[in-house]
Short mmCIF file of C-alpha atoms in Angstrom, two decimals:
data_model
loop_
_atom_site.label_atom_id
_atom_site.label_comp_id
_atom_site.label_asym_id
_atom_site.label_seq_id
_atom_site.Cartn_x
_atom_site.Cartn_y
_atom_site.Cartn_z
CA UNK A 1 140.88 123.57 16.39
CA UNK A 2 142.88 126.16 18.29
CA UNK A 3 145.53 123.46 18.81
CA UNK A 4 146.39 123.65 15.12
CA UNK A 5 147.30 127.31 15.47
CA UNK A 6 149.83 126.60 18.21
CA UNK A 7 152.11 124.41 16.19
CA UNK A 8 155.40 125.85 17.37
CA UNK A 9 156.05 125.55 21.10
CA UNK A 10 158.38 128.51 20.88
CA UNK A 11 155.82 130.54 18.95
CA UNK A 12 156.30 133.96 20.57
CA UNK A 13 160.08 133.70 20.98
CA UNK A 14 161.11 132.30 17.61
CA UNK A 15 161.63 134.76 14.78
CA UNK A 16 159.38 134.45 11.71
CA UNK A 17 162.38 133.38 9.64
CA UNK A 18 163.25 130.55 12.04
CA UNK A 19 159.63 129.40 12.19
CA UNK A 20 159.40 129.32 8.40
CA UNK A 21 162.66 127.38 8.18
CA UNK A 22 161.46 124.84 10.78
CA UNK A 23 158.16 124.45 8.96
CA UNK A 24 160.00 123.87 5.69
CA UNK A 25 162.20 121.20 7.28
CA UNK A 26 159.16 119.46 8.75
CA UNK A 27 157.30 119.44 5.43
CA UNK A 28 160.45 118.29 3.62
CA UNK A 29 160.76 115.38 6.05
CA UNK A 30 157.15 114.34 5.43
CA UNK A 31 157.60 114.54 1.63
CA UNK A 32 160.81 112.48 1.82
CA UNK A 33 159.06 109.78 3.83
CA UNK A 34 156.15 109.69 1.36
CA UNK A 35 158.53 109.41 -1.61
CA UNK A 36 160.54 106.68 0.11
CA UNK A 37 157.36 104.79 1.01
CA UNK A 38 156.02 104.82 -2.57
CA UNK A 39 159.38 103.83 -4.07
CA UNK A 40 159.90 101.05 -1.54
CA UNK A 41 156.33 99.83 -2.04
CA UNK A 42 156.81 99.71 -5.81
CA UNK A 43 160.03 97.73 -5.46
CA UNK A 44 158.44 95.25 -3.06
CA UNK A 45 155.38 94.80 -5.27
CA UNK A 46 157.46 94.45 -8.42
CA UNK A 47 159.51 91.67 -6.84
CA UNK A 48 156.37 90.10 -5.29
CA UNK A 49 157.92 90.27 -1.83
CA UNK A 50 154.80 89.92 0.33
CA UNK A 51 156.56 89.47 3.68
CA UNK A 52 156.81 93.27 3.93
CA UNK A 53 153.58 94.70 2.47
CA UNK A 54 153.42 98.34 1.44
CA UNK A 55 151.49 99.32 4.56
CA UNK A 56 154.16 97.63 6.68
CA UNK A 57 156.89 99.46 4.77
CA UNK A 58 155.22 102.82 5.50
CA UNK A 59 154.91 101.95 9.19
CA UNK A 60 158.56 100.91 9.36
CA UNK A 61 159.68 104.15 7.72
CA UNK A 62 157.74 106.14 10.30
CA UNK A 63 159.16 104.04 13.13
CA UNK A 64 162.74 104.47 11.92
CA UNK A 65 162.49 108.23 11.38
CA UNK A 66 160.72 108.70 14.70
CA UNK A 67 163.32 106.60 16.48
CA UNK A 68 166.20 108.57 14.93
CA UNK A 69 164.52 111.85 15.91
CA UNK A 70 164.08 110.57 19.45
CA UNK A 71 167.79 109.96 19.96
CA UNK A 72 168.88 113.19 18.26
CA UNK A 73 168.64 116.80 19.37
CA UNK A 74 166.05 117.53 16.68
CA UNK A 75 163.22 115.80 18.56
CA UNK A 76 161.55 118.99 19.80
CA UNK A 77 161.45 120.78 16.46
CA UNK A 78 160.37 117.70 14.51
CA UNK A 79 157.66 116.89 17.04
CA UNK A 80 156.40 120.47 16.80
CA UNK A 81 155.86 120.32 13.04
CA UNK A 82 154.65 116.71 12.96
CA UNK A 83 152.05 117.12 15.67
CA UNK A 84 148.41 117.20 14.61
CA UNK A 85 145.16 116.01 16.12
CA UNK A 86 142.21 113.89 15.12
CA UNK A 87 140.52 116.82 13.34
CA UNK A 88 143.25 116.62 10.71
CA UNK A 89 142.40 112.97 10.09
CA UNK A 90 138.65 113.45 9.97
CA UNK A 91 138.71 116.62 7.85
CA UNK A 92 141.59 116.01 5.43
CA UNK A 93 142.85 112.42 5.41
CA UNK A 94 139.89 110.11 6.00
CA UNK A 95 137.35 111.72 3.59
CA UNK A 96 139.33 110.95 0.40
CA UNK A 97 140.12 107.43 1.65
CA UNK A 98 136.48 106.65 2.45
CA UNK A 99 135.11 108.32 -0.69
CA UNK A 100 137.47 106.35 -2.89
CA UNK A 101 136.34 103.17 -1.13
CA UNK A 102 132.76 103.82 -2.21
CA UNK A 103 133.71 105.28 -5.59
CA UNK A 104 135.78 102.25 -6.55
CA UNK A 105 133.02 99.74 -5.79
CA UNK A 106 131.69 98.04 -8.90
CA UNK A 107 127.97 97.60 -8.25
CA UNK A 108 127.45 94.16 -9.82
CA UNK A 109 129.56 91.94 -7.52
CA UNK A 110 128.68 94.24 -4.60
CA UNK A 111 124.91 93.95 -5.01
CA UNK A 112 124.99 90.27 -5.99
CA UNK A 113 126.62 89.64 -2.59
CA UNK A 114 124.75 92.47 -0.90
CA UNK A 115 123.01 90.31 1.71
CA UNK A 116 126.26 88.68 2.84
CA UNK A 117 128.18 91.97 2.84
CA UNK A 118 125.52 93.72 4.93
CA UNK A 119 125.45 90.77 7.35
CA UNK A 120 129.22 90.88 7.85
CA UNK A 121 129.54 94.67 7.92
CA UNK A 122 126.50 95.59 10.03
CA UNK A 123 125.60 92.58 12.18
CA UNK A 124 129.17 91.26 12.24
CA UNK A 125 130.71 94.57 13.28
CA UNK A 126 128.07 94.93 16.00
CA UNK A 127 128.85 91.41 17.28
CA UNK A 128 132.61 92.06 17.20
CA UNK A 129 132.21 95.37 19.04
CA UNK A 130 130.02 93.92 21.80
CA UNK A 131 132.12 90.76 22.23
CA UNK A 132 135.34 92.79 22.42
CA UNK A 133 133.83 95.27 24.88
CA UNK A 134 132.45 92.56 27.17
CA UNK A 135 135.70 90.55 27.14
CA UNK A 136 137.80 93.66 27.86
CA UNK A 137 135.48 94.56 30.74
CA UNK A 138 135.63 91.01 32.17
CA UNK A 139 139.40 91.08 31.80
CA UNK A 140 139.51 94.23 33.89
CA UNK A 141 137.13 92.82 36.52
CA UNK A 142 139.28 89.70 36.90
CA UNK A 143 142.47 91.83 37.11
CA UNK A 144 143.92 90.38 33.93
CA UNK A 145 144.29 93.87 32.47
CA UNK A 146 143.73 97.56 33.14
CA UNK A 147 140.12 98.07 34.25
CA UNK A 148 137.89 100.46 32.32
CA UNK A 149 134.20 101.30 32.87
CA UNK A 150 131.82 99.12 30.86
CA UNK A 151 130.71 101.87 28.45
CA UNK A 152 134.33 102.82 27.74
CA UNK A 153 135.07 99.14 27.03
CA UNK A 154 132.23 99.20 24.48
CA UNK A 155 133.70 102.38 22.95
CA UNK A 156 137.03 100.58 22.63
CA UNK A 157 135.26 97.56 21.09
CA UNK A 158 133.57 99.82 18.54
CA UNK A 159 136.70 101.66 17.44
CA UNK A 160 138.90 98.58 17.27
CA UNK A 161 136.34 96.69 15.17
CA UNK A 162 137.09 98.93 12.16
CA UNK A 163 139.09 96.71 9.78
CA UNK A 164 141.32 97.76 6.89
CA UNK A 165 142.49 94.75 4.80
CA UNK A 166 144.94 96.71 2.61
CA UNK A 167 147.43 93.87 2.37
CA UNK A 168 144.87 91.18 1.59
CA UNK A 169 143.23 93.18 -1.20
CA UNK A 170 146.62 93.98 -2.71
CA UNK A 171 147.57 90.30 -2.82
CA UNK A 172 144.14 89.36 -4.21
CA UNK A 173 144.64 91.81 -7.06
CA UNK A 174 148.20 90.65 -7.72
CA UNK A 175 147.62 86.89 -7.62
CA UNK A 176 143.95 86.63 -8.52
CA UNK A 177 141.15 85.19 -6.40
CA UNK A 178 137.49 84.27 -6.48
CA UNK A 179 135.34 87.31 -7.23
CA UNK A 180 132.87 86.41 -4.47
CA UNK A 181 135.61 86.37 -1.84
CA UNK A 182 137.01 89.65 -3.16
CA UNK A 183 133.58 91.25 -3.03
CA UNK A 184 133.03 90.04 0.55
CA UNK A 185 136.40 91.29 1.86
CA UNK A 186 136.24 94.61 0.04
CA UNK A 187 132.54 95.27 0.63
CA UNK A 188 132.77 94.42 4.32
CA UNK A 189 135.78 96.70 4.81
CA UNK A 190 133.98 99.62 3.12
CA UNK A 191 130.75 99.43 5.14
CA UNK A 192 132.57 98.31 8.28
CA UNK A 193 134.17 101.76 8.67
CA UNK A 194 130.78 103.46 8.56
CA UNK A 195 129.32 101.05 11.11
CA UNK A 196 132.31 101.35 13.46
CA UNK A 197 132.22 105.14 13.60
CA UNK A 198 128.45 105.14 14.14
CA UNK A 199 128.80 102.63 16.98
CA UNK A 200 131.63 104.62 18.56
CA UNK A 201 129.64 107.85 18.50
CA UNK A 202 126.60 106.07 19.92
CA UNK A 203 128.63 104.61 22.81
CA UNK A 204 130.17 108.04 23.38
CA UNK A 205 126.63 109.45 23.55
CA UNK A 206 125.64 106.73 26.03
CA UNK A 207 128.58 107.65 28.23
CA UNK A 208 127.83 111.38 28.16
CA UNK A 209 124.13 110.79 28.96
CA UNK A 210 124.58 108.22 31.70
CA UNK A 211 124.26 110.85 34.42
CA UNK A 212 121.02 112.19 32.92
CA UNK A 213 119.38 108.77 32.93
CA UNK A 214 118.37 108.97 29.27
CA UNK A 215 116.37 106.01 27.97
CA UNK A 216 118.57 103.43 26.24
CA UNK A 217 115.80 102.89 23.70
CA UNK A 218 116.11 106.52 22.65
CA UNK A 219 119.87 106.12 22.29
CA UNK A 220 119.31 103.10 20.04
CA UNK A 221 116.85 105.15 18.00
CA UNK A 222 119.47 107.89 17.80
CA UNK A 223 122.00 105.40 16.40
CA UNK A 224 119.67 104.33 13.56
CA UNK A 225 118.66 107.95 13.07
CA UNK A 226 122.29 108.99 12.65
CA UNK A 227 123.19 106.07 10.39
CA UNK A 228 120.14 106.29 8.15
CA UNK A 229 120.25 110.10 8.12
CA UNK A 230 123.89 110.06 7.05
CA UNK A 231 123.16 107.42 4.41
CA UNK A 232 120.24 109.47 3.09
CA UNK A 233 122.32 112.66 2.98
CA UNK A 234 125.08 110.91 1.04
CA UNK A 235 122.70 109.26 -1.42
CA UNK A 236 120.77 112.52 -1.86
CA UNK A 237 123.90 114.53 -2.66
CA UNK A 238 124.97 111.82 -5.10
CA UNK A 239 121.65 111.92 -6.93
CA UNK A 240 121.69 115.74 -7.04
CA UNK A 241 125.17 115.64 -8.58
CA UNK A 242 123.99 113.10 -11.17
CA UNK A 243 121.09 115.34 -12.25
CA UNK A 244 123.34 118.41 -12.35
CA UNK A 245 125.87 116.79 -14.65
CA UNK A 246 123.12 115.24 -16.76
CA UNK A 247 121.34 118.51 -17.55
CA UNK A 248 124.00 121.24 -17.10
CA UNK A 249 125.74 120.41 -20.39
CA UNK A 250 129.28 120.60 -18.96
CA UNK A 251 130.70 117.74 -21.04
CA UNK A 252 132.02 119.97 -23.83
CA UNK A 253 135.66 120.75 -24.51
CA UNK A 254 135.96 124.23 -23.01
CA UNK A 255 134.07 123.34 -19.80
CA UNK A 256 135.84 120.15 -18.80
CA UNK A 257 137.92 121.90 -16.11
CA UNK A 258 134.72 123.23 -14.54
CA UNK A 259 133.15 119.79 -14.81
CA UNK A 260 136.05 118.14 -12.99
CA UNK A 261 136.19 120.85 -10.30
CA UNK A 262 132.49 120.50 -9.53
CA UNK A 263 132.76 116.72 -9.37
CA UNK A 264 135.65 116.93 -6.88
CA UNK A 265 133.73 119.38 -4.65
CA UNK A 266 130.58 117.27 -4.25
CA UNK A 267 132.13 114.64 -1.91
CA UNK A 268 133.33 117.31 0.52
CA UNK A 269 129.94 119.02 0.27
CA UNK A 270 128.31 115.75 1.32
CA UNK A 271 130.77 115.31 4.19
CA UNK A 272 130.36 118.83 5.56
CA UNK A 273 126.57 118.76 5.12
CA UNK A 274 126.30 115.65 7.28
CA UNK A 275 128.68 117.03 9.91
CA UNK A 276 126.74 120.31 9.99
CA UNK A 277 123.50 118.41 10.58
CA UNK A 278 125.04 116.48 13.48
CA UNK A 279 125.28 113.27 11.43
CA UNK A 280 128.28 111.19 10.36
CA UNK A 281 130.27 112.72 7.50
CA UNK A 282 132.19 109.46 6.98
CA UNK A 283 128.98 107.46 6.38
CA UNK A 284 127.62 110.20 4.12
CA UNK A 285 130.71 110.53 1.92
CA UNK A 286 130.94 106.75 1.58
CA UNK A 287 127.49 106.43 0.04
CA UNK A 288 128.04 109.58 -1.99
CA UNK A 289 130.98 107.74 -3.55
CA UNK A 290 128.85 104.68 -4.34
CA UNK A 291 126.07 106.76 -5.96
CA UNK A 292 128.41 109.12 -7.85
CA UNK A 293 130.30 106.19 -9.34
CA UNK A 294 127.10 104.49 -10.43
CA UNK A 295 125.17 107.48 -11.81
CA UNK A 296 127.21 110.73 -11.91
CA UNK A 297 130.40 109.26 -13.37
CA UNK A 298 128.75 108.18 -16.64
CA UNK A 299 127.49 111.75 -17.19
CA UNK A 300 131.05 113.09 -17.39
CA UNK A 301 133.07 113.49 -20.55
CA UNK A 302 135.71 110.83 -21.19
CA UNK A 303 138.61 113.12 -20.28
CA UNK A 304 136.90 114.14 -17.03
CA UNK A 305 136.25 110.49 -16.20
CA UNK A 306 139.93 109.73 -16.58
CA UNK A 307 140.89 112.76 -14.51
CA UNK A 308 138.56 112.17 -11.54
CA UNK A 309 139.46 108.46 -11.40
CA UNK A 310 143.16 109.29 -11.30
CA UNK A 311 142.66 112.23 -8.92
CA UNK A 312 140.73 110.35 -6.24
CA UNK A 313 143.03 107.36 -6.49
CA UNK A 314 146.00 109.69 -6.10
CA UNK A 315 144.80 111.60 -3.04
CA UNK A 316 143.46 108.47 -1.31
CA UNK A 317 146.83 106.74 -1.82
CA UNK A 318 148.68 109.77 -0.47
CA UNK A 319 146.33 110.05 2.51
CA UNK A 320 146.49 106.38 3.43
CA UNK A 321 150.26 106.23 3.04
CA UNK A 322 150.63 109.30 5.23
CA UNK A 323 148.38 107.75 7.89
CA UNK A 324 150.56 104.63 8.11
CA UNK A 325 153.74 106.71 8.19
CA UNK A 326 152.32 108.89 10.95
CA UNK A 327 151.28 105.85 12.99
CA UNK A 328 154.83 104.54 12.88
CA UNK A 329 156.25 107.97 13.63
CA UNK A 330 153.82 108.48 16.50
CA UNK A 331 154.57 105.22 18.27
CA UNK A 332 158.27 106.11 18.27
CA UNK A 333 157.86 109.76 19.30
CA UNK A 334 154.90 110.05 21.63
CA UNK A 335 154.70 109.10 25.29
CA UNK A 336 152.51 106.02 25.59
CA UNK A 337 151.06 104.16 28.56
CA UNK A 338 153.35 101.16 28.17
CA UNK A 339 152.75 100.28 31.82
CA UNK A 340 149.58 98.52 30.68
CA UNK A 341 151.22 95.91 28.44
CA UNK A 342 148.70 93.37 29.70
CA UNK A 343 145.89 95.49 28.27
CA UNK A 344 147.50 95.33 24.83
CA UNK A 345 148.18 91.58 24.98
CA UNK A 346 144.71 90.56 26.12
CA UNK A 347 143.07 93.08 23.78
CA UNK A 348 144.73 91.36 20.81
CA UNK A 349 143.54 87.98 22.07
CA UNK A 350 139.98 89.26 22.58
CA UNK A 351 139.94 90.90 19.14
CA UNK A 352 140.91 87.58 17.52
CA UNK A 353 138.04 85.87 19.36
CA UNK A 354 135.58 88.64 18.45
CA UNK A 355 136.63 88.54 14.79
CA UNK A 356 136.04 84.77 14.77
CA UNK A 357 132.57 85.25 16.30
CA UNK A 358 131.87 87.88 13.65
CA UNK A 359 133.03 85.95 10.58
CA UNK A 360 132.07 82.36 11.40
CA UNK A 361 128.77 83.33 13.05
CA UNK A 362 127.69 85.54 10.15
CA UNK A 363 128.92 83.00 7.57
CA UNK A 364 126.71 80.37 9.24
CA UNK A 365 123.69 82.67 8.96
CA UNK A 366 124.46 83.52 5.33
CA UNK A 367 124.90 79.86 4.41
CA UNK A 368 121.50 79.05 5.92
CA UNK A 369 119.76 81.07 3.21
CA UNK A 370 122.06 80.35 0.28
CA UNK A 371 121.75 77.46 -2.18
CA UNK A 372 124.50 74.82 -1.94
CA UNK A 373 126.58 76.18 -4.83
CA UNK A 374 126.57 79.70 -3.32
CA UNK A 375 127.57 78.81 0.22
CA UNK A 376 130.71 80.45 1.60
CA UNK A 377 133.30 77.66 1.85
CA UNK A 378 135.42 77.16 4.96
CA UNK A 379 138.65 78.39 3.38
CA UNK A 380 136.95 81.64 2.31
CA UNK A 381 135.68 82.12 5.85
CA UNK A 382 139.19 81.66 7.24
CA UNK A 383 140.59 84.12 4.68
CA UNK A 384 137.91 86.65 5.67
CA UNK A 385 138.76 86.14 9.35
CA UNK A 386 142.48 86.56 8.68
CA UNK A 387 141.94 89.74 6.66
CA UNK A 388 140.71 91.76 9.65
CA UNK A 389 143.73 94.04 9.99
CA UNK A 390 143.26 97.36 11.79
CA UNK A 391 144.11 100.63 10.08
CA UNK A 392 143.38 104.32 9.62
CA UNK A 393 139.83 104.44 11.04
CA UNK A 394 140.71 102.63 14.27
CA UNK A 395 143.71 104.89 14.76
CA UNK A 396 141.73 108.09 14.15
CA UNK A 397 138.93 107.06 16.53
CA UNK A 398 141.53 106.16 19.16
CA UNK A 399 143.01 109.65 18.76
CA UNK A 400 139.56 111.07 19.37
CA UNK A 401 139.09 108.91 22.46
CA UNK A 402 142.03 110.68 24.11
CA UNK A 403 139.83 113.80 24.22
CA UNK A 404 136.52 112.00 24.81
CA UNK A 405 137.62 109.95 27.83
CA UNK A 406 139.20 110.84 31.20
CA UNK A 407 142.95 111.25 31.41
CA UNK A 408 144.63 107.88 31.54
CA UNK A 409 141.72 105.93 30.07
CA UNK A 410 141.87 107.53 26.64
CA UNK A 411 145.67 107.35 26.59
CA UNK A 412 145.57 103.64 27.45
CA UNK A 413 143.10 102.97 24.61
CA UNK A 414 145.18 105.07 22.21
CA UNK A 415 148.38 103.22 23.10
CA UNK A 416 146.69 99.84 22.79
CA UNK A 417 145.11 100.73 19.43
CA UNK A 418 148.38 102.04 18.01
CA UNK A 419 150.20 98.89 19.12
CA UNK A 420 147.44 96.65 17.72
CA UNK A 421 147.49 98.42 14.35
CA UNK A 422 151.27 98.18 14.11
CA UNK A 423 151.40 94.52 15.19
CA UNK A 424 148.56 93.37 12.93
CA UNK A 425 149.96 95.20 9.90
CA UNK A 426 153.56 94.09 10.48
CA UNK A 427 153.03 90.52 11.70
CA UNK A 428 149.69 89.43 10.25
CA UNK A 429 150.18 91.54 7.12
CA UNK A 430 153.61 90.04 6.54
CA UNK A 431 152.29 86.49 6.76
CA UNK A 432 149.15 87.13 4.71
CA UNK A 433 150.56 85.92 1.39
CA UNK A 434 151.70 82.61 2.88
CA UNK A 435 148.40 82.14 4.72
CA UNK A 436 146.25 82.85 1.65
CA UNK A 437 148.29 80.42 -0.43
CA UNK A 438 147.96 77.78 2.32
CA UNK A 439 144.18 78.30 2.26
CA UNK A 440 144.27 77.92 -1.55
CA UNK A 441 142.28 81.11 -2.17
CA UNK A 442 144.91 82.79 -4.37
CA UNK A 443 147.16 81.63 -7.17
CA UNK A 444 146.99 80.34 -10.72
CA UNK A 445 143.74 78.49 -10.23
CA UNK A 446 141.98 81.74 -9.41
CA UNK A 447 143.75 84.06 -11.82
CA UNK A 448 140.73 84.55 -14.02
CA UNK A 449 138.13 84.72 -11.31
CA UNK A 450 138.00 88.51 -11.13
CA UNK A 451 136.77 88.54 -14.67
CA UNK A 452 133.71 86.39 -14.12
CA UNK A 453 130.69 87.50 -16.08
CA UNK A 454 127.14 88.36 -15.18
CA UNK A 455 123.97 87.35 -16.86
CA UNK A 456 121.14 89.83 -17.25
CA UNK A 457 119.66 90.99 -13.96
CA UNK A 458 120.24 87.76 -12.08
CA UNK A 459 123.52 88.93 -10.57
CA UNK A 460 126.73 87.02 -10.25
CA UNK A 461 126.91 83.51 -11.62
CA UNK A 462 128.71 81.87 -8.72
CA UNK A 463 131.51 79.44 -9.55
CA UNK A 464 131.04 75.80 -8.68
CA UNK A 465 133.19 75.25 -5.62
CA UNK A 466 135.01 71.97 -5.59
CA UNK A 467 134.13 71.15 -1.98
CA UNK A 468 132.63 67.67 -2.05
CA UNK A 469 130.67 68.32 1.13
CA UNK A 470 128.15 70.33 -0.88
CA UNK A 471 126.75 67.20 -2.54
CA UNK A 472 124.89 66.09 0.56
CA UNK A 473 123.48 69.46 1.43
CA UNK A 474 120.71 69.72 -1.14
CA UNK A 475 118.12 68.32 1.25
CA UNK A 476 118.88 70.87 3.94
CA UNK A 477 118.85 73.60 1.30
CA UNK A 478 115.33 72.64 0.30
CA UNK A 479 114.02 73.70 3.71
CA UNK A 480 114.88 77.27 2.94
CA UNK A 481 113.56 77.34 -0.62
CA UNK A 482 110.93 79.95 0.15
CA UNK A 483 113.48 82.17 1.89
CA UNK A 484 115.83 81.80 -1.05
CA UNK A 485 113.09 82.79 -3.50
CA UNK A 486 112.28 85.88 -1.46
CA UNK A 487 115.96 86.79 -1.17
CA UNK A 488 116.54 86.24 -4.89
CA UNK A 489 113.40 88.19 -5.75
CA UNK A 490 114.52 91.19 -3.70
CA UNK A 491 117.92 91.18 -5.40
CA UNK A 492 116.53 90.93 -8.91
CA UNK A 493 113.85 93.53 -8.09
CA UNK A 494 116.51 96.05 -7.10
CA UNK A 495 118.50 95.26 -10.26
CA UNK A 496 115.37 95.77 -12.34
CA UNK A 497 114.56 99.03 -10.53
CA UNK A 498 118.09 100.27 -11.14
CA UNK A 499 118.12 99.30 -14.81
CA UNK A 500 114.60 100.35 -15.75
CA UNK A 501 114.15 103.51 -13.69
CA UNK A 502 117.17 104.86 -11.78
CA UNK A 503 119.81 104.56 -14.48
CA UNK A 504 117.67 106.10 -17.28
CA UNK A 505 116.51 108.91 -14.96
CA UNK A 506 119.88 109.91 -13.52
CA UNK A 507 122.22 109.20 -16.43
CA UNK A 508 122.41 109.98 -20.12
CA UNK A 509 122.87 106.29 -20.98
CA UNK A 510 120.83 103.11 -20.69
CA UNK A 511 121.03 100.46 -18.00
CA UNK A 512 123.81 98.42 -19.62
CA UNK A 513 126.56 101.02 -19.77
CA UNK A 514 128.81 99.16 -17.36
CA UNK A 515 128.54 95.69 -18.84
CA UNK A 516 132.17 95.71 -19.88
CA UNK A 517 133.44 97.54 -16.84
CA UNK A 518 136.10 95.72 -14.82
CA UNK A 519 134.55 93.80 -11.97
CA UNK A 520 136.46 95.35 -9.08
CA UNK A 521 138.52 98.45 -8.52
CA UNK A 522 140.04 98.66 -5.08
CA UNK A 523 140.58 102.00 -3.40
CA UNK A 524 142.93 100.49 -0.91
CA UNK A 525 146.61 101.13 -1.11
CA UNK A 526 148.62 98.96 -3.45
CA UNK A 527 145.71 98.11 -5.76
CA UNK A 528 145.39 100.23 -8.84
CA UNK A 529 142.13 101.53 -10.23
CA UNK A 530 140.83 99.35 -13.01
CA UNK A 531 140.14 102.11 -15.55
CA UNK A 532 143.35 104.06 -15.18
#
């Protein structure tokens, strides 16, 4: 963290007044870019101009400002006050983004599609990481691209598998879509970040322990230990917060400021607790968000509920917008390893292949154990495949790889990741609206889908898809009847456990307090919180 203290390259020579003036100019520039990004995003959304999504607009603003600074004599001073490292992302920008992702999850559609979401986010991310790593390594061996050691290729596969479908979710919310598809895209993107960072840290651990000959089985155990430990820490902090707000009696008029302050502090407590224990703060704060929304939130007073919803939506929007601006600014200002253009080109190709293996492979497995009317149709699978844009998490992990890997290797990965994020957000993001309409997953026919209802504890009542191919599949579905019963039983058992025991124990209300709650609230940029 000493790097943060050496912000000005002319530190000892510049007078305090000049330093303060330069700092003010740098902060003013950042505020101006944020204001411009929000205004431009609002205009684009209001006019339903989806060819330049809000994330793309933020990237373009960063690119333009960085390019202008590069050709002017202000480059040195601007670079000095716009230069920060991955610690800034992991400590200040990513926590609110990830917490809001978990906090904005409505539990009903999430848990009714829990099996599919876990399959895509856990197994699918693992498949995508391994496939990407192997293809990148083979590309290097065959001299198609810059050669990296196998473990470093797996690290690259892990970090680049973190998806961030900001544009897709925004269009879903604007135009309407099937609630199952929305739950799959949103749920996968939330848990995908946690899986990607755990995989990256595990591969980094493998690399650092290669010389010691540590057992790979122990490293695998360490991965599950880290992931489950982080999950447990996050869930534990969430439950503690629920009990505190249930019994502390803070929901009275003169204590509402204290109530809101305590609520805001718990996510960071969860994050720092996990980091202090050598676990993953990102995984911990994600599940803290899920638990606090489900149990702690209902123990707040109405005014505090409105405040914390608006507060977390506000800071996550600011953080995510700033990340996209900085990515655009960085690609224009920093020195990148553009000599390895082949690495970038083939990496994009391999990522597309890995994403296809992830989505279509996992969808096949999910459809094996689903009844005919609940199978994931082909157009939903294609929409899920197309929604795999790369964003803040991939960029932050790539920043970290510059320090984790030898000189040249980390810089190559960072350059490739930055280029991939920019290209997927600008090109794929810009064509997303047209693609989703071509796949017939958005539009008037789906406008009411996000308001589908639930019935008792049985979860989501899936819509009857119009695909005629389902009619002949009943016989094959019968083979898996026992599996379906077990799967359905586990889902309803969790719902019953939540309604009959967890909700009464951790909240001041019964198990039906969220019956009328909006189905989905997206944390991602461009999609407003449902109860604001």
